[in-house]
């Protein structure tokens, strides 16, 4: 269930002090990558740091990390149990996400971390994470159309919800590659809040140039520049030199974002695939640019393994990426642990969309709810040509979970 508001999370946490400094990150795309970069830099600087992002990747507790490692399952379940008991005893009726956010904040307090890097769950203004009292820096990443039924039908309405994380006296980093109308909404809201200094990554041209020369894609440059700027603002006394931070950034791996994987553990033969959680128009456009640059430049058709959540703008994902010469299999991911409201789109609908964009019916395949079968079909028909797995972060989770299980079986 999604029911935005701060009253229930406020009651859940009324006896849990926020003893850590927070960096709060909102946005439609890029916020998870910014959080990963921030926590990596904090940990590399010797700071005790926790991170809370959603959705989880493989296990429900891996959405919470302590010093770059998932919180131990035993600690997660113990704290989650006490939070759920509190919810029950006080008849609060908190949502699943509110219970999860409260569990994360309780763990941060119990483990006495110095910094918490927090990704907004949905929107900003009324998101459960916005209950935080002590913010060191806020960050607003790239904003696009997504979750319109909760946040508004225009990009300006959505931007205003995201801008709701801004606080007086707290510096805010804004990705200034956003549309001018989005920038105006954020700037106007910052003036209304008062006492807010806005910072833009492109103002540091030397930083942008260094990241570009390192070979990062344009959207990655923006995300990394936002993270580096936020780190400097949150920790002004630390060493901010690129000679120290760039190696940290280069070692960073954020699963499911332009991630190259070898399907060998699942299908039994070496086959590279690109794994990306692109699930809205903006992220689909970014994926298309990458695929066109690195794969289509060799005039090769792409074999797609696609899934989507119900209600997502499948049309925009298809229109940006799928071409008539491509091959497409669609699959349905399974139930998402702790998120019962998430439902998978019927693969038949995805196949019909692909055909609408010119893909030959003979080059499509409905894999039902069998992700392994989808990958095996893709490997068989692709041969040595590229495979791209996309459309949903939940599909990313399913693939990575399959890889882990297969690798575990091979070791046994």
PDB file of C-alpha atoms in Angstrom, residues 1-231:
ATOM      1  CA  UNK A   1       0.000   0.000   0.000  1.00  0.00           C
ATOM      2  CA  UNK A   2       1.228   3.497  -0.862  1.00  0.00           C
ATOM      3  CA  UNK A   3      -0.263   6.218   1.351  1.00  0.00           C
ATOM      4  CA  UNK A   4       1.949   9.299   1.577  1.00  0.00           C
ATOM      5  CA  UNK A   5       2.096  11.344   4.787  1.00  0.00           C
ATOM      6  CA  UNK A   6       4.290  11.987   7.836  1.00  0.00           C
ATOM      7  CA  UNK A   7       1.869  11.402  10.742  1.00  0.00           C
ATOM      8  CA  UNK A   8       2.320   7.630  11.067  1.00  0.00           C
ATOM      9  CA  UNK A   9       6.126   7.600  10.662  1.00  0.00           C
ATOM     10  CA  UNK A  10       6.253  10.447  13.195  1.00  0.00           C
ATOM     11  CA  UNK A  11       4.442   8.303  15.760  1.00  0.00           C
ATOM     12  CA  UNK A  12       6.636   5.283  15.002  1.00  0.00           C
ATOM     13  CA  UNK A  13       9.803   7.300  15.625  1.00  0.00           C
ATOM     14  CA  UNK A  14       8.653   9.602  18.422  1.00  0.00           C
ATOM     15  CA  UNK A  15      10.984   7.883  20.925  1.00  0.00           C
ATOM     16  CA  UNK A  16      13.861   7.294  18.476  1.00  0.00           C
ATOM     17  CA  UNK A  17      16.234  10.292  18.453  1.00  0.00           C
ATOM     18  CA  UNK A  18      18.056  11.145  15.232  1.00  0.00           C
ATOM     19  CA  UNK A  19      21.613  11.012  16.500  1.00  0.00           C
ATOM     20  CA  UNK A  20      23.184  11.045  13.025  1.00  0.00           C
ATOM     21  CA  UNK A  21      23.652  13.683  10.349  1.00  0.00           C
ATOM     22  CA  UNK A  22      21.559  13.138   7.237  1.00  0.00           C
ATOM     23  CA  UNK A  23      22.154  13.678   3.547  1.00  0.00           C
ATOM     24  CA  UNK A  24      18.731  13.478   1.891  1.00  0.00           C
ATOM     25  CA  UNK A  25      18.471  12.707  -1.837  1.00  0.00           C
ATOM     26  CA  UNK A  26      15.353  13.108  -4.006  1.00  0.00           C
ATOM     27  CA  UNK A  27      14.789  12.822  -7.759  1.00  0.00           C
ATOM     28  CA  UNK A  28      13.231  10.623 -10.420  1.00  0.00           C
ATOM     29  CA  UNK A  29      16.468   9.159 -11.787  1.00  0.00           C
ATOM     30  CA  UNK A  30      20.007   9.023 -10.440  1.00  0.00           C
ATOM     31  CA  UNK A  31      19.251   9.338  -6.744  1.00  0.00           C
ATOM     32  CA  UNK A  32      20.298   5.771  -5.943  1.00  0.00           C
ATOM     33  CA  UNK A  33      23.632   6.237  -7.733  1.00  0.00           C
ATOM     34  CA  UNK A  34      24.216   9.536  -5.910  1.00  0.00           C
ATOM     35  CA  UNK A  35      23.535   7.820  -2.571  1.00  0.00           C
ATOM     36  CA  UNK A  36      25.935   4.977  -3.397  1.00  0.00           C
ATOM     37  CA  UNK A  37      28.664   7.444  -4.341  1.00  0.00           C
ATOM     38  CA  UNK A  38      28.140   9.536  -1.205  1.00  0.00           C
ATOM     39  CA  UNK A  39      28.279   6.615   1.202  1.00  0.00           C
ATOM     40  CA  UNK A  40      31.382   5.240  -0.567  1.00  0.00           C
ATOM     41  CA  UNK A  41      33.187   8.587  -0.157  1.00  0.00           C
ATOM     42  CA  UNK A  42      32.125   8.918   3.485  1.00  0.00           C
ATOM     43  CA  UNK A  43      33.287   5.388   4.311  1.00  0.00           C
ATOM     44  CA  UNK A  44      36.583   5.921   2.468  1.00  0.00           C
ATOM     45  CA  UNK A  45      37.097   9.010   4.646  1.00  0.00           C
ATOM     46  CA  UNK A  46      36.883   6.927   7.805  1.00  0.00           C
ATOM     47  CA  UNK A  47      33.391   8.094   8.743  1.00  0.00           C
ATOM     48  CA  UNK A  48      30.859   5.666  10.184  1.00  0.00           C
ATOM     49  CA  UNK A  49      28.145   5.787   7.543  1.00  0.00           C
ATOM     50  CA  UNK A  50      24.806   4.114   6.849  1.00  0.00           C
ATOM     51  CA  UNK A  51      22.685   4.169   3.702  1.00  0.00           C
ATOM     52  CA  UNK A  52      18.980   3.562   3.091  1.00  0.00           C
ATOM     53  CA  UNK A  53      17.798   3.103  -0.497  1.00  0.00           C
ATOM     54  CA  UNK A  54      14.792   1.409  -2.049  1.00  0.00           C
ATOM     55  CA  UNK A  55      13.761  -0.955  -3.430  1.00  0.00           C
ATOM     56  CA  UNK A  56      16.033  -3.650  -2.069  1.00  0.00           C
ATOM     57  CA  UNK A  57      18.242  -5.472  -4.538  1.00  0.00           C
ATOM     58  CA  UNK A  58      18.117  -9.172  -3.632  1.00  0.00           C
ATOM     59  CA  UNK A  59      17.221  -9.468   0.061  1.00  0.00           C
ATOM     60  CA  UNK A  60      14.846  -7.124   1.860  1.00  0.00           C
ATOM     61  CA  UNK A  61      17.539  -6.027   4.322  1.00  0.00           C
ATOM     62  CA  UNK A  62      20.123  -5.090   1.663  1.00  0.00           C
ATOM     63  CA  UNK A  63      18.365  -1.722   1.290  1.00  0.00           C
ATOM     64  CA  UNK A  64      20.174  -0.774   4.517  1.00  0.00           C
ATOM     65  CA  UNK A  65      23.978  -0.728   4.506  1.00  0.00           C
ATOM     66  CA  UNK A  66      26.410  -0.006   7.317  1.00  0.00           C
ATOM     67  CA  UNK A  67      29.876   1.056   6.179  1.00  0.00           C
ATOM     68  CA  UNK A  68      29.178  -0.271   2.664  1.00  0.00           C
ATOM     69  CA  UNK A  69      27.946  -3.703   3.777  1.00  0.00           C
ATOM     70  CA  UNK A  70      24.314  -4.852   4.042  1.00  0.00           C
ATOM     71  CA  UNK A  71      23.077  -4.789   7.611  1.00  0.00           C
ATOM     72  CA  UNK A  72      23.204  -8.324   9.092  1.00  0.00           C
ATOM     73  CA  UNK A  73      19.876 -10.115   8.677  1.00  0.00           C
ATOM     74  CA  UNK A  74      19.684 -10.852  12.420  1.00  0.00           C
ATOM     75  CA  UNK A  75      19.924  -7.164  13.347  1.00  0.00           C
ATOM     76  CA  UNK A  76      17.428  -6.195  10.637  1.00  0.00           C
ATOM     77  CA  UNK A  77      14.837  -8.750  11.735  1.00  0.00           C
ATOM     78  CA  UNK A  78      15.264  -7.922  15.424  1.00  0.00           C
ATOM     79  CA  UNK A  79      14.760  -4.178  14.892  1.00  0.00           C
ATOM     80  CA  UNK A  80      12.007  -4.670  12.319  1.00  0.00           C
ATOM     81  CA  UNK A  81      10.188  -6.909  14.812  1.00  0.00           C
ATOM     82  CA  UNK A  82      10.290  -4.232  17.509  1.00  0.00           C
ATOM     83  CA  UNK A  83       9.103  -1.542  15.056  1.00  0.00           C
ATOM     84  CA  UNK A  84       6.200  -3.738  13.898  1.00  0.00           C
ATOM     85  CA  UNK A  85       5.285  -4.489  17.517  1.00  0.00           C
ATOM     86  CA  UNK A  86       5.237  -0.751  18.248  1.00  0.00           C
ATOM     87  CA  UNK A  87       2.994  -0.211  15.232  1.00  0.00           C
ATOM     88  CA  UNK A  88       0.633  -2.897  16.476  1.00  0.00           C
ATOM     89  CA  UNK A  89       0.622  -1.850  20.153  1.00  0.00           C
ATOM     90  CA  UNK A  90      -0.074   1.798  19.354  1.00  0.00           C
ATOM     91  CA  UNK A  91      -2.522   0.968  16.526  1.00  0.00           C
ATOM     92  CA  UNK A  92      -0.648   3.244  14.120  1.00  0.00           C
ATOM     93  CA  UNK A  93      -1.432   1.360  10.906  1.00  0.00           C
ATOM     94  CA  UNK A  94       1.860   2.252   9.200  1.00  0.00           C
ATOM     95  CA  UNK A  95       2.497   1.284   5.576  1.00  0.00           C
ATOM     96  CA  UNK A  96       5.166  -1.255   4.601  1.00  0.00           C
ATOM     97  CA  UNK A  97       7.538   1.512   3.492  1.00  0.00           C
ATOM     98  CA  UNK A  98       7.016   3.483   6.706  1.00  0.00           C
ATOM     99  CA  UNK A  99       7.851   0.385   8.745  1.00  0.00           C
ATOM    100  CA  UNK A 100      10.975  -0.124   6.627  1.00  0.00           C
ATOM    101  CA  UNK A 101      12.115   3.509   6.947  1.00  0.00           C
ATOM    102  CA  UNK A 102      11.521   3.427  10.706  1.00  0.00           C
ATOM    103  CA  UNK A 103      13.546   0.201  10.910  1.00  0.00           C
ATOM    104  CA  UNK A 104      16.416   1.853   9.033  1.00  0.00           C
ATOM    105  CA  UNK A 105      16.424   4.952  11.258  1.00  0.00           C
ATOM    106  CA  UNK A 106      16.241   2.806  14.397  1.00  0.00           C
ATOM    107  CA  UNK A 107      19.233   0.748  13.186  1.00  0.00           C
ATOM    108  CA  UNK A 108      21.208   3.935  12.431  1.00  0.00           C
ATOM    109  CA  UNK A 109      20.571   5.124  16.001  1.00  0.00           C
ATOM    110  CA  UNK A 110      21.383   1.795  17.657  1.00  0.00           C
ATOM    111  CA  UNK A 111      24.626   1.348  15.702  1.00  0.00           C
ATOM    112  CA  UNK A 112      25.656   4.947  16.421  1.00  0.00           C
ATOM    113  CA  UNK A 113      26.558   5.906  12.858  1.00  0.00           C
ATOM    114  CA  UNK A 114      27.807   9.441  12.203  1.00  0.00           C
ATOM    115  CA  UNK A 115      26.121   9.957   8.823  1.00  0.00           C
ATOM    116  CA  UNK A 116      23.044   8.539   7.141  1.00  0.00           C
ATOM    117  CA  UNK A 117      22.602   8.816   3.368  1.00  0.00           C
ATOM    118  CA  UNK A 118      18.883   8.589   2.693  1.00  0.00           C
ATOM    119  CA  UNK A 119      17.129   8.099  -0.636  1.00  0.00           C
ATOM    120  CA  UNK A 120      13.569   9.380  -0.855  1.00  0.00           C
ATOM    121  CA  UNK A 121      11.100   6.561  -1.465  1.00  0.00           C
ATOM    122  CA  UNK A 122       8.468   8.455  -3.459  1.00  0.00           C
ATOM    123  CA  UNK A 123       8.229  12.188  -4.111  1.00  0.00           C
ATOM    124  CA  UNK A 124       9.750  14.079  -1.192  1.00  0.00           C
ATOM    125  CA  UNK A 125       7.423  16.408   0.686  1.00  0.00           C
ATOM    126  CA  UNK A 126       5.180  13.660   2.114  1.00  0.00           C
ATOM    127  CA  UNK A 127       7.631  10.754   1.851  1.00  0.00           C
ATOM    128  CA  UNK A 128       8.285   8.928   5.121  1.00  0.00           C
ATOM    129  CA  UNK A 129      12.004   9.754   4.948  1.00  0.00           C
ATOM    130  CA  UNK A 130      11.176  13.470   5.149  1.00  0.00           C
ATOM    131  CA  UNK A 131      10.408  13.067   8.858  1.00  0.00           C
ATOM    132  CA  UNK A 132      14.130  13.664   9.516  1.00  0.00           C
ATOM    133  CA  UNK A 133      14.867  16.670  11.724  1.00  0.00           C
ATOM    134  CA  UNK A 134      18.609  17.053  11.182  1.00  0.00           C
ATOM    135  CA  UNK A 135      19.787  17.372   7.586  1.00  0.00           C
ATOM    136  CA  UNK A 136      23.329  18.399   6.632  1.00  0.00           C
ATOM    137  CA  UNK A 137      22.683  18.624   2.893  1.00  0.00           C
ATOM    138  CA  UNK A 138      19.786  17.910   0.548  1.00  0.00           C
ATOM    139  CA  UNK A 139      20.226  16.813  -3.075  1.00  0.00           C
ATOM    140  CA  UNK A 140      17.705  16.970  -5.916  1.00  0.00           C
ATOM    141  CA  UNK A 141      18.705  14.765  -8.847  1.00  0.00           C
ATOM    142  CA  UNK A 142      17.194  14.556 -12.329  1.00  0.00           C
ATOM    143  CA  UNK A 143      13.409  14.924 -12.363  1.00  0.00           C
ATOM    144  CA  UNK A 144      11.081  13.383 -14.930  1.00  0.00           C
ATOM    145  CA  UNK A 145       7.586  11.951 -15.283  1.00  0.00           C
ATOM    146  CA  UNK A 146       6.959   8.940 -13.028  1.00  0.00           C
ATOM    147  CA  UNK A 147       4.397   8.008 -10.357  1.00  0.00           C
ATOM    148  CA  UNK A 148       2.017  10.679 -11.714  1.00  0.00           C
ATOM    149  CA  UNK A 149      -0.965   9.211  -9.836  1.00  0.00           C
ATOM    150  CA  UNK A 150       0.753  10.135  -6.553  1.00  0.00           C
ATOM    151  CA  UNK A 151       2.864  13.181  -7.404  1.00  0.00           C
ATOM    152  CA  UNK A 152       0.984  15.111 -10.114  1.00  0.00           C
ATOM    153  CA  UNK A 153       0.527  14.968 -13.867  1.00  0.00           C
ATOM    154  CA  UNK A 154       3.076  17.616 -14.872  1.00  0.00           C
ATOM    155  CA  UNK A 155       6.815  17.717 -14.387  1.00  0.00           C
ATOM    156  CA  UNK A 156       6.389  21.008 -12.472  1.00  0.00           C
ATOM    157  CA  UNK A 157       3.967  19.417  -9.980  1.00  0.00           C
ATOM    158  CA  UNK A 158       6.368  16.516  -9.488  1.00  0.00           C
ATOM    159  CA  UNK A 159       9.292  18.937  -9.026  1.00  0.00           C
ATOM    160  CA  UNK A 160       7.406  20.746  -6.243  1.00  0.00           C
ATOM    161  CA  UNK A 161       6.910  17.446  -4.400  1.00  0.00           C
ATOM    162  CA  UNK A 162      10.629  16.641  -4.740  1.00  0.00           C
ATOM    163  CA  UNK A 163      11.574  20.140  -3.572  1.00  0.00           C
ATOM    164  CA  UNK A 164       9.681  19.406  -0.346  1.00  0.00           C
ATOM    165  CA  UNK A 165      12.879  17.950   1.167  1.00  0.00           C
ATOM    166  CA  UNK A 166      14.488  21.430   1.203  1.00  0.00           C
ATOM    167  CA  UNK A 167      15.070  22.919   4.680  1.00  0.00           C
ATOM    168  CA  UNK A 168      15.947  26.417   5.820  1.00  0.00           C
ATOM    169  CA  UNK A 169      19.619  26.748   6.695  1.00  0.00           C
ATOM    170  CA  UNK A 170      20.521  23.521   4.862  1.00  0.00           C
ATOM    171  CA  UNK A 171      22.450  23.740   1.557  1.00  0.00           C
ATOM    172  CA  UNK A 172      20.795  22.032  -1.402  1.00  0.00           C
ATOM    173  CA  UNK A 173      22.582  20.564  -4.434  1.00  0.00           C
ATOM    174  CA  UNK A 174      20.461  20.601  -7.599  1.00  0.00           C
ATOM    175  CA  UNK A 175      21.212  18.771 -10.851  1.00  0.00           C
ATOM    176  CA  UNK A 176      21.129  21.777 -13.176  1.00  0.00           C
ATOM    177  CA  UNK A 177      20.677  19.628 -16.275  1.00  0.00           C
ATOM    178  CA  UNK A 178      16.991  19.577 -15.284  1.00  0.00           C
ATOM    179  CA  UNK A 179      14.450  21.352 -17.499  1.00  0.00           C
ATOM    180  CA  UNK A 180      14.263  25.127 -16.974  1.00  0.00           C
ATOM    181  CA  UNK A 181      10.673  24.810 -15.694  1.00  0.00           C
ATOM    182  CA  UNK A 182      11.856  22.314 -13.062  1.00  0.00           C
ATOM    183  CA  UNK A 183      14.719  24.591 -12.019  1.00  0.00           C
ATOM    184  CA  UNK A 184      12.288  27.502 -11.613  1.00  0.00           C
ATOM    185  CA  UNK A 185       9.982  25.464  -9.356  1.00  0.00           C
ATOM    186  CA  UNK A 186      12.928  24.432  -7.147  1.00  0.00           C
ATOM    187  CA  UNK A 187      14.372  27.958  -7.017  1.00  0.00           C
ATOM    188  CA  UNK A 188      10.982  29.498  -6.194  1.00  0.00           C
ATOM    189  CA  UNK A 189      10.360  26.941  -3.458  1.00  0.00           C
ATOM    190  CA  UNK A 190      13.821  27.546  -1.978  1.00  0.00           C
ATOM    191  CA  UNK A 191      13.038  31.282  -1.794  1.00  0.00           C
ATOM    192  CA  UNK A 192       9.716  30.516  -0.123  1.00  0.00           C
ATOM    193  CA  UNK A 193      11.415  28.291   2.476  1.00  0.00           C
ATOM    194  CA  UNK A 194      14.076  30.960   3.034  1.00  0.00           C
ATOM    195  CA  UNK A 195      17.692  30.661   4.110  1.00  0.00           C
ATOM    196  CA  UNK A 196      18.507  28.051   1.461  1.00  0.00           C
ATOM    197  CA  UNK A 197      21.679  28.172  -0.589  1.00  0.00           C
ATOM    198  CA  UNK A 198      21.377  26.278  -3.869  1.00  0.00           C
ATOM    199  CA  UNK A 199      24.488  24.700  -5.408  1.00  0.00           C
ATOM    200  CA  UNK A 200      24.886  23.494  -8.993  1.00  0.00           C
ATOM    201  CA  UNK A 201      27.439  20.887 -10.118  1.00  0.00           C
ATOM    202  CA  UNK A 202      28.023  22.448 -13.549  1.00  0.00           C
ATOM    203  CA  UNK A 203      29.451  25.520 -11.827  1.00  0.00           C
ATOM    204  CA  UNK A 204      32.542  23.375 -11.139  1.00  0.00           C
ATOM    205  CA  UNK A 205      33.636  23.027 -14.759  1.00  0.00           C
ATOM    206  CA  UNK A 206      36.974  21.467 -13.785  1.00  0.00           C
ATOM    207  CA  UNK A 207      35.188  18.640 -11.948  1.00  0.00           C
ATOM    208  CA  UNK A 208      32.820  18.009 -14.867  1.00  0.00           C
ATOM    209  CA  UNK A 209      35.771  17.978 -17.264  1.00  0.00           C
ATOM    210  CA  UNK A 210      37.714  15.446 -15.171  1.00  0.00           C
ATOM    211  CA  UNK A 211      34.717  13.082 -14.959  1.00  0.00           C
ATOM    212  CA  UNK A 212      34.025  13.424 -18.686  1.00  0.00           C
ATOM    213  CA  UNK A 213      37.663  12.637 -19.518  1.00  0.00           C
ATOM    214  CA  UNK A 214      37.387   9.502 -17.350  1.00  0.00           C
ATOM    215  CA  UNK A 215      34.822   8.193 -19.839  1.00  0.00           C
ATOM    216  CA  UNK A 216      31.646   8.531 -17.801  1.00  0.00           C
ATOM    217  CA  UNK A 217      28.347   8.922 -19.669  1.00  0.00           C
ATOM    218  CA  UNK A 218      26.724  12.411 -19.450  1.00  0.00           C
ATOM    219  CA  UNK A 219      24.098  11.350 -16.880  1.00  0.00           C
ATOM    220  CA  UNK A 220      26.804   9.646 -14.794  1.00  0.00           C
ATOM    221  CA  UNK A 221      28.866  12.847 -14.850  1.00  0.00           C
ATOM    222  CA  UNK A 222      25.884  14.797 -13.476  1.00  0.00           C
ATOM    223  CA  UNK A 223      25.177  12.221 -10.753  1.00  0.00           C
ATOM    224  CA  UNK A 224      28.807  11.982  -9.655  1.00  0.00           C
ATOM    225  CA  UNK A 225      29.235  15.761  -9.708  1.00  0.00           C
ATOM    226  CA  UNK A 226      26.131  16.136  -7.511  1.00  0.00           C
ATOM    227  CA  UNK A 227      27.493  13.553  -5.070  1.00  0.00           C
ATOM    228  CA  UNK A 228      30.967  15.113  -4.920  1.00  0.00           C
ATOM    229  CA  UNK A 229      29.507  18.574  -4.335  1.00  0.00           C
ATOM    230  CA  UNK A 230      27.181  17.271  -1.601  1.00  0.00           C
ATOM    231  CA  UNK A 231      30.123  15.506   0.069  1.00  0.00           C
TER     232      UNK A 231
END
